């Protein structure tokens, strides 16, 4: 009888503890790579944070269904909605992080005290300065915005630190996978375009003073002069003369000298561009379709682009100069060159790992329009 009572007592205790154990230990894995996972709450946090980042970075993005369903050109020139682009961006970043978490284990790396302290300081300062030193208020805000608590936020931020530690181990100053000279040259020849540009403004221009400086109004804004219909017609006539010159074989540099209005010093060999400039170009308000088309332009050809309420531009694609990324005269255009080479090399490494990642179907059900914008 005593054994029966003892058995019933143990069984009752296990029944009472079961919900507690389940709620504390169960992690819903949205991505899995070997024995590393991205929990559901981490993925949702990154998605919401990315949404906030996109809205704040790009002035033409608003948190509306209409905006997220707008068609844009992706990096490869194909059509994609703004929302789909953010979904793809979030998933690819999460894939990279889960691979880096696994590499962190396999390379037997450790976070230094400074990295952990930085995370803890960041969280404590958020609590102190944004939530009046109230952890309960901060937890409430995290729950409403991301569905997480402070401990989970700390875990997510430490994941990011581990990912950064892997990147530094591979590609930092003493990195074990820093790009070789051959890899730099291959990236340059396969990804860069050298261009000459002839620009004719057809809509407006800044008002300049006698010294050629842009004039500001009383509010500190740059003054703009909008062209009359007669002035626009004159501009289009200039563009027609460029067309005529191209047909008769006039040297493109001569046409720039005669009709071009883009006078920028410091580019003696033309402009160097690569697909990695896409985000910067689009973020600056330039037409992504034009940029994507320029990247596909054949060497030696000249193409005309009529930009509405902006300008007519003629772009000539030139042969690449030998190792321009090492040239002093072109150095300013290659400030990010090594970063681009590293990004491409790392992308290929991660792409192989991505093949073995398991992605939960719930990830694909998450749509940008339904995700709440992050609070920081």
CSV table of C-alpha atoms in Angstrom, one decimal:
chain,number,residue,atom,x,y,z
A,1,UNK,CA,0.0,0.0,0.0
A,2,UNK,CA,2.9,2.3,0.8
A,3,UNK,CA,4.4,1.6,-2.6
A,4,UNK,CA,1.1,2.4,-4.3
A,5,UNK,CA,0.8,5.7,-2.4
A,6,UNK,CA,4.4,6.6,-3.3
A,7,UNK,CA,3.8,5.8,-6.9
A,8,UNK,CA,0.6,7.9,-7.0
A,9,UNK,CA,2.5,10.8,-5.3
A,10,UNK,CA,5.3,10.6,-7.9
A,11,UNK,CA,2.8,10.4,-10.7
A,12,UNK,CA,0.9,13.4,-9.4
A,13,UNK,CA,4.1,15.4,-9.1
A,14,UNK,CA,5.1,14.6,-12.7
A,15,UNK,CA,1.7,15.6,-13.9
A,16,UNK,CA,2.0,18.9,-12.1
A,17,UNK,CA,5.5,19.5,-13.5
A,18,UNK,CA,4.8,18.5,-17.0
A,19,UNK,CA,3.2,21.7,-18.2
A,20,UNK,CA,6.0,23.7,-16.5
A,21,UNK,CA,8.8,21.7,-18.2
A,22,UNK,CA,7.1,21.9,-21.5
A,23,UNK,CA,6.6,25.6,-21.4
A,24,UNK,CA,10.2,26.3,-20.3
A,25,UNK,CA,12.1,24.0,-22.7
A,26,UNK,CA,10.1,23.8,-25.9
A,27,UNK,CA,11.6,25.9,-28.7
A,28,UNK,CA,9.7,26.3,-32.0
A,29,UNK,CA,12.5,26.1,-34.6
A,30,UNK,CA,11.9,28.1,-37.7
A,31,UNK,CA,15.2,27.3,-39.2
A,32,UNK,CA,17.5,24.3,-38.4
A,33,UNK,CA,21.1,23.6,-39.6
A,34,UNK,CA,22.8,20.6,-38.1
A,35,UNK,CA,22.4,21.1,-34.4
A,36,UNK,CA,21.8,24.9,-34.5
A,37,UNK,CA,18.4,26.6,-34.7
A,38,UNK,CA,16.7,29.9,-35.2
A,39,UNK,CA,13.7,30.0,-32.8
A,40,UNK,CA,10.4,31.4,-34.0
A,41,UNK,CA,10.6,34.4,-31.7
A,42,UNK,CA,14.1,35.3,-33.0
A,43,UNK,CA,12.9,35.1,-36.6
A,44,UNK,CA,9.8,37.3,-35.9
A,45,UNK,CA,12.0,39.8,-34.1
A,46,UNK,CA,14.3,40.1,-37.1
A,47,UNK,CA,11.4,40.4,-39.5
A,48,UNK,CA,9.8,43.2,-37.5
A,49,UNK,CA,13.1,45.0,-37.0
A,50,UNK,CA,13.9,44.7,-40.7
A,51,UNK,CA,10.5,46.2,-41.5
A,52,UNK,CA,11.2,49.2,-39.3
A,53,UNK,CA,14.7,49.5,-40.9
A,54,UNK,CA,13.2,49.5,-44.5
A,55,UNK,CA,10.5,52.1,-43.6
A,56,UNK,CA,13.0,54.4,-42.0
A,57,UNK,CA,15.7,54.0,-44.7
A,58,UNK,CA,13.6,54.4,-47.8
A,59,UNK,CA,11.5,57.6,-47.9
A,60,UNK,CA,9.0,56.1,-50.4
A,61,UNK,CA,8.1,53.1,-48.3
A,62,UNK,CA,5.0,53.3,-46.0
A,63,UNK,CA,3.5,50.5,-43.9
A,64,UNK,CA,0.5,50.0,-46.2
A,65,UNK,CA,-0.7,47.0,-48.2
A,66,UNK,CA,-0.5,49.1,-51.3
A,67,UNK,CA,3.2,49.9,-50.7
A,68,UNK,CA,4.2,46.3,-49.9
A,69,UNK,CA,2.4,45.0,-53.0
A,70,UNK,CA,4.2,47.5,-55.3
A,71,UNK,CA,6.3,45.9,-58.0
A,72,UNK,CA,10.0,46.7,-58.1
A,73,UNK,CA,13.1,45.4,-59.9
A,74,UNK,CA,15.2,43.0,-57.8
A,75,UNK,CA,19.0,42.8,-58.0
A,76,UNK,CA,18.8,40.4,-61.0
A,77,UNK,CA,16.4,42.6,-62.8
A,78,UNK,CA,13.4,40.3,-62.2
A,79,UNK,CA,10.1,41.8,-60.9
A,80,UNK,CA,9.3,41.3,-57.2
A,81,UNK,CA,7.0,43.1,-54.8
A,82,UNK,CA,8.4,45.3,-52.0
A,83,UNK,CA,7.0,42.9,-49.4
A,84,UNK,CA,8.4,39.9,-51.2
A,85,UNK,CA,11.8,41.6,-51.2
A,86,UNK,CA,11.7,42.1,-47.4
A,87,UNK,CA,10.5,38.5,-46.9
A,88,UNK,CA,13.5,37.2,-49.0
A,89,UNK,CA,15.9,39.6,-47.2
A,90,UNK,CA,14.8,38.4,-43.8
A,91,UNK,CA,14.9,34.7,-44.7
A,92,UNK,CA,18.4,34.9,-46.2
A,93,UNK,CA,19.7,36.8,-43.2
A,94,UNK,CA,18.3,34.2,-40.9
A,95,UNK,CA,19.8,31.4,-43.0
A,96,UNK,CA,23.2,33.1,-42.7
A,97,UNK,CA,22.9,33.4,-39.0
A,98,UNK,CA,21.9,29.8,-38.3
A,99,UNK,CA,25.0,28.7,-40.4
A,100,UNK,CA,27.2,31.1,-38.4
A,101,UNK,CA,25.8,29.7,-35.1
A,102,UNK,CA,26.9,26.3,-36.3
A,103,UNK,CA,30.3,27.5,-37.4
A,104,UNK,CA,30.7,29.3,-34.0
A,105,UNK,CA,30.4,25.8,-32.4
A,106,UNK,CA,32.6,24.0,-35.0
A,107,UNK,CA,35.4,26.5,-34.8
A,108,UNK,CA,35.1,26.4,-31.0
A,109,UNK,CA,34.8,30.1,-30.7
A,110,UNK,CA,33.9,32.1,-27.6
A,111,UNK,CA,32.3,35.5,-27.1
A,112,UNK,CA,34.7,37.8,-25.2
A,113,UNK,CA,33.5,39.6,-22.1
A,114,UNK,CA,33.3,42.9,-24.0
A,115,UNK,CA,30.8,41.6,-26.6
A,116,UNK,CA,28.6,40.2,-23.8
A,117,UNK,CA,28.9,43.4,-21.8
A,118,UNK,CA,27.9,45.4,-24.9
A,119,UNK,CA,24.7,43.5,-25.2
A,120,UNK,CA,23.8,43.8,-21.5
A,121,UNK,CA,24.6,47.5,-21.5
A,122,UNK,CA,22.5,48.1,-24.6
A,123,UNK,CA,19.5,46.4,-22.9
A,124,UNK,CA,20.0,48.1,-19.6
A,125,UNK,CA,20.2,51.5,-21.3
A,126,UNK,CA,17.0,50.8,-23.3
A,127,UNK,CA,15.2,50.0,-20.0
A,128,UNK,CA,16.7,53.1,-18.2
A,129,UNK,CA,16.2,55.7,-20.9
A,130,UNK,CA,13.2,54.6,-22.9
A,131,UNK,CA,11.2,52.8,-20.2
A,132,UNK,CA,12.0,54.9,-17.1
A,133,UNK,CA,14.0,52.1,-15.6
A,134,UNK,CA,11.0,49.8,-15.5
A,135,UNK,CA,11.7,46.2,-16.6
A,136,UNK,CA,8.0,45.4,-16.5
A,137,UNK,CA,7.3,48.2,-18.9
A,138,UNK,CA,10.1,47.1,-21.2
A,139,UNK,CA,8.9,43.5,-21.1
A,140,UNK,CA,5.4,44.7,-21.9
A,141,UNK,CA,6.6,46.7,-24.9
A,142,UNK,CA,8.7,43.7,-26.2
A,143,UNK,CA,5.7,41.4,-25.8
A,144,UNK,CA,3.4,43.7,-27.8
A,145,UNK,CA,6.0,44.5,-30.6
A,146,UNK,CA,7.8,41.2,-31.0
A,147,UNK,CA,6.2,38.6,-28.7
A,148,UNK,CA,9.4,38.2,-26.7
A,149,UNK,CA,10.7,39.1,-23.3
A,150,UNK,CA,14.1,40.6,-22.1
A,151,UNK,CA,15.8,37.2,-21.7
A,152,UNK,CA,14.8,36.3,-25.3
A,153,UNK,CA,16.0,39.7,-26.6
A,154,UNK,CA,19.4,39.1,-24.9
A,155,UNK,CA,19.6,35.6,-26.5
A,156,UNK,CA,18.8,37.1,-29.9
A,157,UNK,CA,21.4,39.8,-29.6
A,158,UNK,CA,24.0,37.3,-28.4
A,159,UNK,CA,23.2,35.2,-31.5
A,160,UNK,CA,24.1,38.3,-33.6
A,161,UNK,CA,27.3,38.7,-31.7
A,162,UNK,CA,28.2,35.1,-32.4
A,163,UNK,CA,27.6,35.6,-36.1
A,164,UNK,CA,29.8,38.7,-36.1
A,165,UNK,CA,32.5,36.7,-34.3
A,166,UNK,CA,32.5,34.1,-37.0
A,167,UNK,CA,32.7,36.8,-39.7
A,168,UNK,CA,35.7,38.3,-37.9
A,169,UNK,CA,37.4,35.0,-37.5
A,170,UNK,CA,37.0,34.2,-41.2
A,171,UNK,CA,37.6,37.6,-42.8
A,172,UNK,CA,39.0,40.0,-40.1
A,173,UNK,CA,42.6,41.3,-40.1
A,174,UNK,CA,43.9,37.9,-39.3
A,175,UNK,CA,41.0,36.0,-41.0
A,176,UNK,CA,41.6,32.5,-42.2
A,177,UNK,CA,39.6,33.1,-45.4
A,178,UNK,CA,40.7,36.6,-46.5
A,179,UNK,CA,40.4,37.0,-50.3
A,180,UNK,CA,43.4,36.1,-52.5
A,181,UNK,CA,44.7,38.3,-55.3
A,182,UNK,CA,43.2,35.9,-57.8
A,183,UNK,CA,39.8,36.1,-56.1
A,184,UNK,CA,39.9,39.9,-56.2
A,185,UNK,CA,40.8,40.0,-59.9
A,186,UNK,CA,38.1,37.5,-60.7
A,187,UNK,CA,35.5,39.5,-58.8
A,188,UNK,CA,36.6,42.7,-60.6
A,189,UNK,CA,36.4,41.3,-64.1
A,190,UNK,CA,33.1,39.5,-63.5
A,191,UNK,CA,31.2,42.2,-61.7
A,192,UNK,CA,32.3,45.7,-62.6
A,193,UNK,CA,31.4,48.0,-65.4
A,194,UNK,CA,33.3,51.1,-66.5
A,195,UNK,CA,31.1,53.8,-67.9
A,196,UNK,CA,31.1,57.3,-69.4
A,197,UNK,CA,28.0,59.3,-68.9
A,198,UNK,CA,26.6,62.3,-70.9
A,199,UNK,CA,23.8,63.9,-69.0
A,200,UNK,CA,21.4,66.6,-70.1
A,201,UNK,CA,19.0,68.0,-67.5
A,202,UNK,CA,15.4,68.3,-68.8
A,203,UNK,CA,13.3,69.4,-65.8
A,204,UNK,CA,15.1,71.5,-63.3
A,205,UNK,CA,18.5,72.7,-61.9
A,206,UNK,CA,19.9,74.2,-58.7
A,207,UNK,CA,20.3,77.9,-58.6
A,208,UNK,CA,24.0,78.9,-58.3
A,209,UNK,CA,25.7,82.1,-57.2
A,210,UNK,CA,28.6,83.8,-59.0
A,211,UNK,CA,31.1,81.4,-57.5
A,212,UNK,CA,29.2,78.3,-58.6
A,213,UNK,CA,27.8,77.5,-55.1
A,214,UNK,CA,24.2,76.3,-54.7
A,215,UNK,CA,22.0,79.1,-53.3
A,216,UNK,CA,19.8,78.4,-50.2
A,217,UNK,CA,16.4,80.0,-49.4
A,218,UNK,CA,15.4,81.5,-46.0
A,219,UNK,CA,14.6,78.0,-44.7
A,220,UNK,CA,18.0,76.6,-45.6
A,221,UNK,CA,16.7,74.6,-48.5
A,222,UNK,CA,18.5,74.6,-51.9
A,223,UNK,CA,16.8,76.8,-54.5
A,224,UNK,CA,15.6,75.1,-57.6
A,225,UNK,CA,14.9,76.6,-61.0
A,226,UNK,CA,12.3,74.7,-63.1
A,227,UNK,CA,12.6,74.9,-66.8
A,228,UNK,CA,10.1,76.5,-69.1
A,229,UNK,CA,8.6,74.6,-72.1
A,230,UNK,CA,10.9,76.5,-74.4
A,231,UNK,CA,14.0,75.5,-72.2
A,232,UNK,CA,12.9,71.9,-72.2
A,233,UNK,CA,12.5,71.9,-76.0
A,234,UNK,CA,16.1,73.3,-76.2
A,235,UNK,CA,17.3,70.5,-74.0
A,236,UNK,CA,15.7,67.9,-76.1
A,237,UNK,CA,17.3,69.5,-79.2
A,238,UNK,CA,20.7,69.0,-77.5
A,239,UNK,CA,19.8,65.3,-76.9
A,240,UNK,CA,18.9,65.0,-80.6
A,241,UNK,CA,22.3,66.5,-81.6
A,242,UNK,CA,24.0,63.8,-79.5
A,243,UNK,CA,22.0,61.1,-81.4
A,244,UNK,CA,23.2,62.7,-84.6
A,245,UNK,CA,26.8,62.7,-83.4
A,246,UNK,CA,26.6,59.0,-82.5
A,247,UNK,CA,25.2,58.1,-85.9
A,248,UNK,CA,28.0,60.0,-87.7
A,249,UNK,CA,30.7,58.4,-85.5
A,250,UNK,CA,31.7,61.4,-83.4
A,251,UNK,CA,33.9,60.5,-80.4
A,252,UNK,CA,31.8,60.1,-77.3
A,253,UNK,CA,34.2,62.2,-75.2
A,254,UNK,CA,33.8,65.0,-77.7
A,255,UNK,CA,30.0,64.8,-77.4
A,256,UNK,CA,30.3,65.0,-73.6
A,257,UNK,CA,32.5,68.1,-74.1
A,258,UNK,CA,29.9,69.7,-76.5
A,259,UNK,CA,26.6,68.8,-74.9
A,260,UNK,CA,27.2,67.2,-71.4
A,261,UNK,CA,26.1,68.9,-68.3
A,262,UNK,CA,27.6,66.5,-65.7
A,263,UNK,CA,30.9,68.1,-64.7
A,264,UNK,CA,32.4,66.1,-61.9
A,265,UNK,CA,36.1,66.2,-61.1
A,266,UNK,CA,38.0,63.1,-59.9
A,267,UNK,CA,36.8,60.5,-62.4
A,268,UNK,CA,39.5,60.6,-65.2
A,269,UNK,CA,38.8,57.1,-66.3
A,270,UNK,CA,35.0,57.1,-66.0
A,271,UNK,CA,32.6,55.7,-63.5
A,272,UNK,CA,33.0,52.1,-62.0
A,273,UNK,CA,29.7,50.4,-60.9
A,274,UNK,CA,28.8,46.9,-59.7
A,275,UNK,CA,25.6,45.2,-58.8
A,276,UNK,CA,26.5,45.6,-55.1
A,277,UNK,CA,25.8,49.3,-55.6
A,278,UNK,CA,22.1,48.5,-56.2
A,279,UNK,CA,20.9,49.4,-52.7
A,280,UNK,CA,22.8,52.7,-52.6
A,281,UNK,CA,21.6,53.6,-56.1
A,282,UNK,CA,17.9,52.8,-55.5
A,283,UNK,CA,18.1,54.4,-52.0
A,284,UNK,CA,19.3,57.6,-53.6
A,285,UNK,CA,16.2,57.8,-55.7
A,286,UNK,CA,17.6,56.6,-59.0
A,287,UNK,CA,15.6,54.4,-61.3
A,288,UNK,CA,16.4,50.7,-60.5
A,289,UNK,CA,15.3,49.5,-63.9
A,290,UNK,CA,17.8,51.8,-65.6
A,291,UNK,CA,20.6,50.7,-63.2
A,292,UNK,CA,19.8,47.0,-63.9
A,293,UNK,CA,19.9,47.6,-67.6
A,294,UNK,CA,23.2,49.4,-67.5
A,295,UNK,CA,24.8,46.5,-65.7
A,296,UNK,CA,23.8,44.3,-68.6
A,297,UNK,CA,25.1,46.7,-71.3
A,298,UNK,CA,27.6,45.3,-73.8
A,299,UNK,CA,31.1,46.8,-73.8
A,300,UNK,CA,31.5,49.5,-76.5
A,301,UNK,CA,27.8,50.3,-76.8
A,302,UNK,CA,26.0,53.6,-76.0
A,303,UNK,CA,22.4,53.6,-74.7
A,304,UNK,CA,20.0,56.5,-74.2
A,305,UNK,CA,17.7,56.7,-71.1
A,306,UNK,CA,14.9,59.3,-70.8
A,307,UNK,CA,14.2,59.9,-67.1
A,308,UNK,CA,10.9,61.5,-66.5
A,309,UNK,CA,11.1,64.9,-64.7
A,310,UNK,CA,14.8,64.5,-64.5
A,311,UNK,CA,17.2,64.2,-67.4
A,312,UNK,CA,18.2,62.5,-70.6
A,313,UNK,CA,21.4,60.4,-70.2
A,314,UNK,CA,23.6,58.6,-72.6
A,315,UNK,CA,25.7,55.8,-71.1
A,316,UNK,CA,28.7,54.2,-72.8
A,317,UNK,CA,30.1,51.0,-71.5
A,318,UNK,CA,33.9,50.9,-71.7
A,319,UNK,CA,36.5,48.1,-71.4
A,320,UNK,CA,37.8,47.6,-67.8
A,321,UNK,CA,41.3,49.0,-67.1
A,322,UNK,CA,43.8,46.6,-65.6
A,323,UNK,CA,43.5,46.3,-61.8
A,324,UNK,CA,41.7,49.7,-61.5
A,325,UNK,CA,41.0,48.8,-57.9
A,326,UNK,CA,44.7,49.3,-57.2
A,327,UNK,CA,45.0,52.5,-59.1
A,328,UNK,CA,45.5,55.8,-57.2
A,329,UNK,CA,43.4,57.8,-59.8
A,330,UNK,CA,40.4,55.5,-59.3
A,331,UNK,CA,40.9,54.6,-55.6
A,332,UNK,CA,37.9,56.6,-54.4
A,333,UNK,CA,35.5,54.4,-56.4
A,334,UNK,CA,36.8,51.2,-54.8
A,335,UNK,CA,36.5,52.1,-51.1
A,336,UNK,CA,34.2,49.1,-50.6
A,337,UNK,CA,35.9,46.8,-53.1
A,338,UNK,CA,37.4,44.3,-50.7
A,339,UNK,CA,34.1,44.2,-48.7
A,340,UNK,CA,32.3,43.3,-51.9
A,341,UNK,CA,34.8,40.5,-52.7
A,342,UNK,CA,34.4,39.1,-49.2
A,343,UNK,CA,30.6,39.3,-49.4
A,344,UNK,CA,30.7,37.4,-52.7
A,345,UNK,CA,33.1,34.8,-51.4
A,346,UNK,CA,31.1,34.4,-48.1
A,347,UNK,CA,27.8,34.2,-50.1
A,348,UNK,CA,29.1,31.2,-52.0
A,349,UNK,CA,30.3,29.5,-48.9
A,350,UNK,CA,26.9,30.1,-47.2
A,351,UNK,CA,25.0,29.0,-50.3
A,352,UNK,CA,26.5,25.5,-50.0
A,353,UNK,CA,25.4,25.4,-46.3
A,354,UNK,CA,21.9,26.7,-47.2
A,355,UNK,CA,21.2,23.5,-49.1
A,356,UNK,CA,21.1,21.6,-45.8
A,357,UNK,CA,18.9,24.1,-43.9
A,358,UNK,CA,15.5,23.0,-42.9
A,359,UNK,CA,12.9,25.8,-43.1
A,360,UNK,CA,9.6,25.4,-41.3
A,361,UNK,CA,6.5,26.0,-43.5
A,362,UNK,CA,5.4,28.8,-41.1
A,363,UNK,CA,8.2,30.9,-42.3
A,364,UNK,CA,6.7,31.1,-45.8
A,365,UNK,CA,3.3,31.9,-44.3
A,366,UNK,CA,4.7,35.1,-42.7
A,367,UNK,CA,3.9,38.1,-45.0
A,368,UNK,CA,5.3,41.5,-44.7
A,369,UNK,CA,2.0,43.2,-44.6
A,370,UNK,CA,0.9,41.2,-41.5
A,371,UNK,CA,4.1,41.7,-39.5
A,372,UNK,CA,4.1,44.6,-37.0
A,373,UNK,CA,6.9,47.1,-37.4
A,374,UNK,CA,9.6,46.9,-34.8
A,375,UNK,CA,10.1,49.5,-32.0
A,376,UNK,CA,13.9,49.7,-32.3
